[in-house]
Coordinates of C-alpha atoms and ligand atoms in Angstrom, one line a residue:
M144 CA 35.0 4.5 -23.4
T145 CA 36.0 0.9 -23.7
E146 CA 34.6 -0.4 -20.4
V147 CA 31.5 0.4 -18.4
T148 CA 30.2 -1.0 -15.1
A149 CA 26.6 -0.8 -14.0
T150 CA 25.1 -2.0 -10.8
A151 CA 21.5 -2.9 -10.0
P152 CA 19.8 -3.7 -6.6
G153 CA 18.2 -6.9 -5.5
K154 CA 14.6 -6.9 -4.3
L155 CA 12.2 -8.1 -1.6
M156 CA 8.5 -8.7 -2.3
L157 CA 6.6 -6.9 0.5
M158 CA 3.1 -8.0 -0.5
G159 CA 1.2 -9.4 -3.4
E160 CA 3.3 -12.3 -4.8
H161 CA 1.4 -14.7 -7.1
A162 CA -1.6 -12.3 -7.4
V163 CA 0.7 -10.0 -9.4
V164 CA 1.0 -12.7 -12.0
Y165 CA -2.7 -12.3 -12.6
G166 CA -3.3 -8.6 -13.2
R167 CA -3.1 -7.5 -9.5
P168 CA -0.7 -5.1 -7.9
C169 CA 2.2 -5.9 -5.6
L170 CA 4.4 -3.9 -3.3
V171 CA 8.1 -4.5 -3.9
T172 CA 11.2 -2.8 -2.4
A173 CA 14.7 -2.7 -3.8
V174 CA 17.4 -3.7 -1.4
D175 CA 21.0 -2.5 -1.0
R176 CA 22.7 -5.7 -2.2
R177 CA 23.9 -4.6 -5.7
L178 CA 25.0 -6.8 -8.5
A179 CA 27.6 -5.4 -10.8
V180 CA 28.1 -6.1 -14.5
T181 CA 31.2 -4.8 -16.4
I182 CA 31.2 -4.9 -20.1
T183 CA 34.6 -4.4 -21.9
E184 CA 35.0 -3.9 -25.6
T185 CA 37.5 -6.5 -27.1
Q186 CA 38.7 -7.5 -30.5
S187 CA 37.8 -11.2 -30.0
G188 CA 34.9 -11.2 -32.4
K189 CA 32.6 -12.8 -29.8
V190 CA 30.7 -12.2 -26.6
E191 CA 32.4 -13.8 -23.7
I192 CA 30.6 -14.1 -20.3
K193 CA 32.3 -14.7 -17.0
A194 CA 29.5 -14.8 -14.4
P195 CA 30.4 -17.3 -11.7
Q196 CA 27.9 -15.8 -9.2
V197 CA 24.9 -16.1 -11.5
N198 CA 22.9 -19.3 -11.3
N199 CA 22.0 -19.2 -15.0
T200 CA 24.2 -17.4 -17.5
Q201 CA 21.3 -17.5 -20.0
F202 CA 20.0 -14.3 -18.5
V203 CA 23.2 -12.4 -19.4
E204 CA 23.5 -14.1 -22.8
K205 CA 19.9 -13.2 -23.7
A206 CA 20.2 -9.6 -22.4
L207 CA 23.3 -9.0 -24.5
K208 CA 21.7 -10.6 -27.6
L209 CA 18.5 -8.6 -27.4
G210 CA 20.2 -5.4 -26.4
V211 CA 22.7 -5.5 -29.3
K212 CA 19.8 -6.2 -31.7
R213 CA 17.3 -3.6 -30.3
W214 CA 19.9 -0.8 -30.1
K215 CA 21.7 -1.7 -33.3
I216 CA 25.0 -2.0 -31.6
K217 CA 28.1 -2.7 -33.7
H218 CA 31.1 -4.2 -31.9
Q219 CA 34.3 -6.2 -32.4
G220 CA 33.8 -8.4 -29.3
L221 CA 32.6 -8.0 -25.8
L222 CA 33.7 -9.4 -22.4
V223 CA 31.0 -9.4 -19.7
T224 CA 32.0 -10.0 -16.1
T225 CA 29.8 -9.9 -13.0
Q226 CA 30.4 -9.3 -9.3
S227 CA 27.8 -10.0 -6.7
P228 CA 27.8 -9.4 -3.0
F229 CA 24.8 -11.7 -2.6
S230 CA 24.3 -15.3 -3.4
G231 CA 21.5 -16.3 -5.8
K232 CA 20.4 -18.7 -3.1
Y233 CA 18.5 -16.1 -1.1
G234 CA 16.0 -15.3 -3.8
L235 CA 16.8 -11.6 -3.6
G236 CA 16.4 -11.1 -7.4
S237 CA 19.9 -11.7 -8.7
S238 CA 18.6 -12.9 -12.1
A239 CA 16.6 -9.7 -12.7
A240 CA 19.4 -7.6 -11.3
V241 CA 22.0 -9.2 -13.7
V242 CA 19.7 -8.6 -16.7
V243 CA 19.1 -5.0 -15.8
A244 CA 22.8 -4.2 -15.0
S245 CA 23.9 -5.9 -18.3
L246 CA 21.5 -3.8 -20.3
K247 CA 22.5 -0.6 -18.5
A248 CA 26.2 -1.3 -19.0
L249 CA 25.6 -2.0 -22.7
V250 CA 23.6 1.3 -23.1
G251 CA 26.4 3.1 -21.3
L252 CA 29.2 1.6 -23.3
F253 CA 27.7 2.5 -26.6
S254 CA 26.2 5.8 -25.4
K255 CA 22.6 4.9 -26.4
K256 CA 19.7 7.1 -25.1
V257 CA 17.4 4.7 -23.4
D258 CA 14.9 5.6 -20.7
N259 CA 13.9 3.4 -17.8
R260 CA 10.6 2.4 -19.4
E261 CA 12.3 1.1 -22.5
L262 CA 14.9 -0.6 -20.3
F263 CA 12.1 -2.3 -18.4
K264 CA 10.4 -3.5 -21.6
L265 CA 13.5 -5.2 -22.8
A266 CA 14.5 -6.6 -19.4
Y267 CA 11.1 -8.1 -19.0
Q268 CA 11.3 -9.6 -22.5
V269 CA 14.6 -11.2 -21.5
I270 CA 13.2 -12.7 -18.3
L271 CA 10.1 -14.0 -20.1
E272 CA 12.3 -15.6 -22.9
V273 CA 14.5 -17.3 -20.3
Q274 CA 12.1 -18.4 -17.7
G275 CA 8.8 -18.4 -19.6
L276 CA 6.7 -16.6 -17.0
G277 CA 6.7 -13.9 -14.3
S278 CA 5.2 -10.5 -13.6
G279 CA 8.4 -8.4 -14.1
F280 CA 8.2 -6.9 -10.6
D281 CA 11.9 -7.9 -10.0
A282 CA 13.1 -6.1 -13.1
A283 CA 11.1 -3.0 -12.2
A284 CA 12.7 -2.9 -8.7
A285 CA 16.2 -3.3 -10.2
I286 CA 15.6 -0.5 -12.6
F287 CA 13.5 2.1 -10.7
G288 CA 14.7 1.3 -7.2
G289 CA 12.9 2.5 -4.1
T290 CA 9.6 0.9 -3.2
L291 CA 7.1 0.3 -6.0
Y292 CA 3.4 -0.3 -6.4
F293 CA 3.7 -2.5 -9.5
V294 CA 1.0 -4.2 -11.6
T295 CA 1.6 -7.2 -13.9
G296 CA 4.0 -6.6 -16.8
G297 CA 4.6 -3.0 -15.8
R298 CA 1.0 -1.7 -16.5
V299 CA 1.5 0.5 -13.4
I300 CA 4.9 1.3 -11.9
E301 CA 4.6 3.9 -9.2
K302 CA 7.1 4.9 -6.5
V303 CA 5.6 4.9 -3.1
E304 CA 7.2 7.1 -0.4
N305 CA 6.5 7.7 3.2
K306 CA 7.4 10.5 5.6
G307 CA 11.0 9.6 6.0
S308 CA 11.1 6.5 8.2
V309 CA 12.8 3.5 6.7
L310 CA 10.7 0.3 6.6
P311 CA 11.8 -1.6 9.8
L312 CA 12.4 -5.1 8.4
V313 CA 14.1 -8.3 9.4
V314 CA 14.7 -10.9 6.7
G315 CA 15.1 -14.6 7.5
Y316 CA 16.4 -17.2 5.1
T317 CA 15.0 -20.7 5.4
G318 CA 18.0 -22.4 4.0
I319 CA 15.9 -23.9 1.2
K320 CA 16.2 -22.7 -2.3
S321 CA 12.7 -22.2 -3.7
N322 CA 11.8 -23.0 -7.3
S323 CA 9.8 -19.9 -8.3
V324 CA 8.9 -21.2 -11.8
E325 CA 7.5 -24.4 -10.4
L326 CA 5.5 -22.6 -7.7
V327 CA 4.0 -20.2 -10.2
K328 CA 3.0 -23.2 -12.3
Q329 CA 1.5 -24.9 -9.2
V330 CA -0.7 -21.9 -8.6
A331 CA -1.7 -21.8 -12.2
Q332 CA -2.8 -25.4 -11.9
S333 CA -4.9 -24.8 -8.8
R334 CA -6.4 -21.8 -10.6
Q335 CA -7.5 -24.1 -13.4
Q336 CA -8.8 -26.7 -11.0
F337 CA -10.5 -24.3 -8.6
P338 CA -11.0 -21.1 -10.6
E339 CA -13.5 -19.5 -8.3
K340 CA -11.7 -20.2 -5.0
V341 CA -8.3 -19.2 -6.4
E342 CA -9.6 -16.0 -8.1
R343 CA -11.2 -15.0 -4.8
I344 CA -7.9 -15.3 -3.0
L345 CA -6.0 -13.4 -5.7
Q346 CA -8.6 -10.7 -5.6
A347 CA -8.4 -10.4 -1.9
I348 CA -4.6 -10.2 -2.0
G349 CA -4.9 -7.4 -4.5
K350 CA -7.1 -5.5 -2.1
L351 CA -4.6 -6.1 0.7
V352 CA -1.8 -4.6 -1.4
D353 CA -3.8 -1.4 -2.0
Q354 CA -4.3 -1.1 1.7
G355 CA -0.7 -2.0 2.4
C356 CA 0.4 0.7 0.0
A357 CA -1.6 3.3 1.9
A358 CA -0.2 2.0 5.2
Y359 CA 3.3 2.3 3.8
I360 CA 2.8 5.9 2.7
A361 CA 1.4 6.8 6.1
G362 CA 4.4 5.0 7.8
D363 CA 1.8 2.9 9.8
W364 CA 4.0 -0.2 10.3
E365 CA 1.5 -1.7 12.8
K366 CA -1.2 -1.7 10.1
L367 CA 1.2 -2.9 7.4
G368 CA 2.2 -5.7 9.7
K369 CA -1.4 -6.8 10.2
L370 CA -2.0 -6.7 6.4
M371 CA 1.1 -8.8 5.9
D372 CA -0.3 -11.4 8.3
F373 CA -3.5 -11.5 6.3
N374 CA -1.5 -11.8 3.1
Q375 CA 0.4 -14.7 4.6
E376 CA -2.9 -16.5 5.4
Y377 CA -3.9 -16.2 1.7
L378 CA -0.5 -17.5 0.6
R379 CA -0.9 -20.4 2.9
D380 CA -4.4 -21.1 1.3
L381 CA -2.7 -21.0 -2.1
G382 CA -0.4 -23.7 -0.9
V383 CA 2.9 -21.9 -1.3
S384 CA 4.0 -21.7 2.3
S385 CA 6.2 -24.4 3.9
P386 CA 6.9 -25.7 7.4
Q387 CA 10.3 -23.9 7.5
L388 CA 8.7 -20.5 6.4
E389 CA 5.9 -21.0 9.0
N390 CA 8.5 -21.7 11.7
L391 CA 10.4 -18.5 11.1
I392 CA 7.2 -16.5 10.7
L393 CA 5.8 -17.9 14.0
A394 CA 9.1 -17.2 15.8
A395 CA 9.2 -13.6 14.6
K396 CA 5.6 -13.0 15.6
R397 CA 6.2 -14.6 19.0
A398 CA 9.2 -12.3 19.5
G399 CA 6.9 -9.3 18.9
A400 CA 6.9 -8.5 15.2
W401 CA 4.0 -6.4 13.9
G402 CA 3.6 -9.0 11.2
A403 CA 5.5 -11.5 9.1
K404 CA 5.1 -13.4 5.8
L405 CA 7.0 -15.2 3.2
S406 CA 8.5 -13.1 0.5
G407 CA 8.6 -14.2 -3.2
A408 CA 7.3 -17.4 -4.7
G409 CA 7.3 -19.4 -1.3
G410 CA 8.3 -23.0 -0.7
G411 CA 11.6 -21.7 0.8
D412 CA 13.8 -18.6 0.3
C413 CA 13.1 -15.8 2.7
M414 CA 10.5 -14.5 5.1
I415 CA 10.2 -10.9 6.2
A416 CA 9.1 -9.5 9.6
L417 CA 8.1 -6.0 10.5
I418 CA 9.8 -4.8 13.7
N419 CA 7.7 -3.2 16.4
S420 CA 10.0 -0.2 17.0
E421 CA 7.9 0.8 20.0
V422 CA 9.4 -2.1 21.9
D423 CA 13.0 -1.7 22.9
Q424 CA 15.2 -4.5 21.7
S425 CA 12.6 -5.5 19.2
K426 CA 15.1 -6.0 16.4
P427 CA 17.6 -8.1 18.4
L428 CA 14.8 -10.2 19.9
I429 CA 13.3 -11.0 16.4
I430 CA 16.8 -11.7 15.0
E431 CA 17.5 -14.1 17.9
A432 CA 14.1 -15.8 17.5
I433 CA 14.6 -16.4 13.8
R434 CA 18.1 -17.8 14.4
K435 CA 16.8 -20.1 17.1
A436 CA 14.1 -21.3 14.8
G437 CA 16.9 -22.4 12.3
G438 CA 16.8 -19.3 10.0
E439 CA 19.7 -17.3 8.7
V440 CA 19.2 -13.5 9.1
V441 CA 20.1 -11.6 6.0
E442 CA 21.0 -8.0 6.6
V443 CA 19.5 -5.7 3.9
I444 CA 18.4 -2.1 3.8
P445 CA 15.2 -1.5 1.8
N446 CA 14.4 1.3 -0.6
A447 CA 17.7 1.2 -2.4
E448 CA 18.6 3.2 -5.5
G449 CA 17.8 1.7 -8.9
V450 CA 20.2 0.7 -11.6
R451 CA 23.1 3.1 -12.2
V452 CA 26.3 3.4 -14.2
E453 CA 29.3 3.3 -11.8
S454 CA 32.2 4.1 -14.1
Ligands
PMV243 O1 10.5 -16.1 -5.9 P1 10.7 -14.7 -6.5 O2 11.4 -13.8 -5.6 O3 11.2 -14.8 -7.9 O4 9.2 -14.1 -6.6 C1 8.2 -14.6 -7.3 C2 7.0 -13.7 -7.2 C3 5.8 -14.2 -8.0 O5 4.7 -13.3 -7.9 C4 5.3 -15.6 -7.5 C5 6.1 -14.4 -9.5 C6 6.3 -13.1 -10.3 O6 7.0 -13.1 -11.3 O7 5.6 -12.1 -9.9

């Protein structure tokens, strides 16, 4: 085979952001926006990358470099191209998805036997080498798909499933690109300055995630919504929310959402709201409220399949 395409899903953090950087769990779901990477064998003697949709091509470069080395791949030249249906601006995990899809395409092209755990280890290494920090939750979502209970660095990666109902979510984009690395650093600074207070918050978030996980498995969206609200309060205390996020969250709650919170590092990017499906018209009402409050609604379906080779 001289060409292989692999696709990997984006992600949404449901609960536990920031705390997951410090040994606590989070709940993350893969979403149906898939980023595709095609690797073609060439005779050019070099690795060429055409990745116009990716914010930072270092992720692809590093993935190829580490993958070639780790799996002792011999080649005469490679051309790597990406296609993405989602813009990096939303914070839906395009960097992790491009790393994971690049590694999977490489494995496919050279018929290497690599399981998901090994793929995760290498993908996480790539992300750490490029951005210096992070829990790896986004790489896990891109690889394993579904909804995951995930602990820092992949210490625990467990699929969580419920009795068949799809998580009823609405996603609102604030229009502001968040700088995840800066926000993680900001929390690290507060943790140094106020260790007891910040540790207490992180601990409490970890507990909420455990409860949220149980609510997810039971399909108890009302409870999950309440837990998300509590999670949001702690995120506000950590100082990572923003007026735009708060606006959209408030609008969704006023329109009847079970609960709403920011998703990801904060500062901007997206918020998520859980729809109260007992109320007719709940979804359109929340969508309208988010739009009126200045948000852009991003249509995604949670619980998407993990990375796969397409051809
Ligand atoms: O902003 P995002 O979508 O990259 O999410 C960051 C989530 C953090 O917990 C703040 C960092 C991490 O790597 O877990």
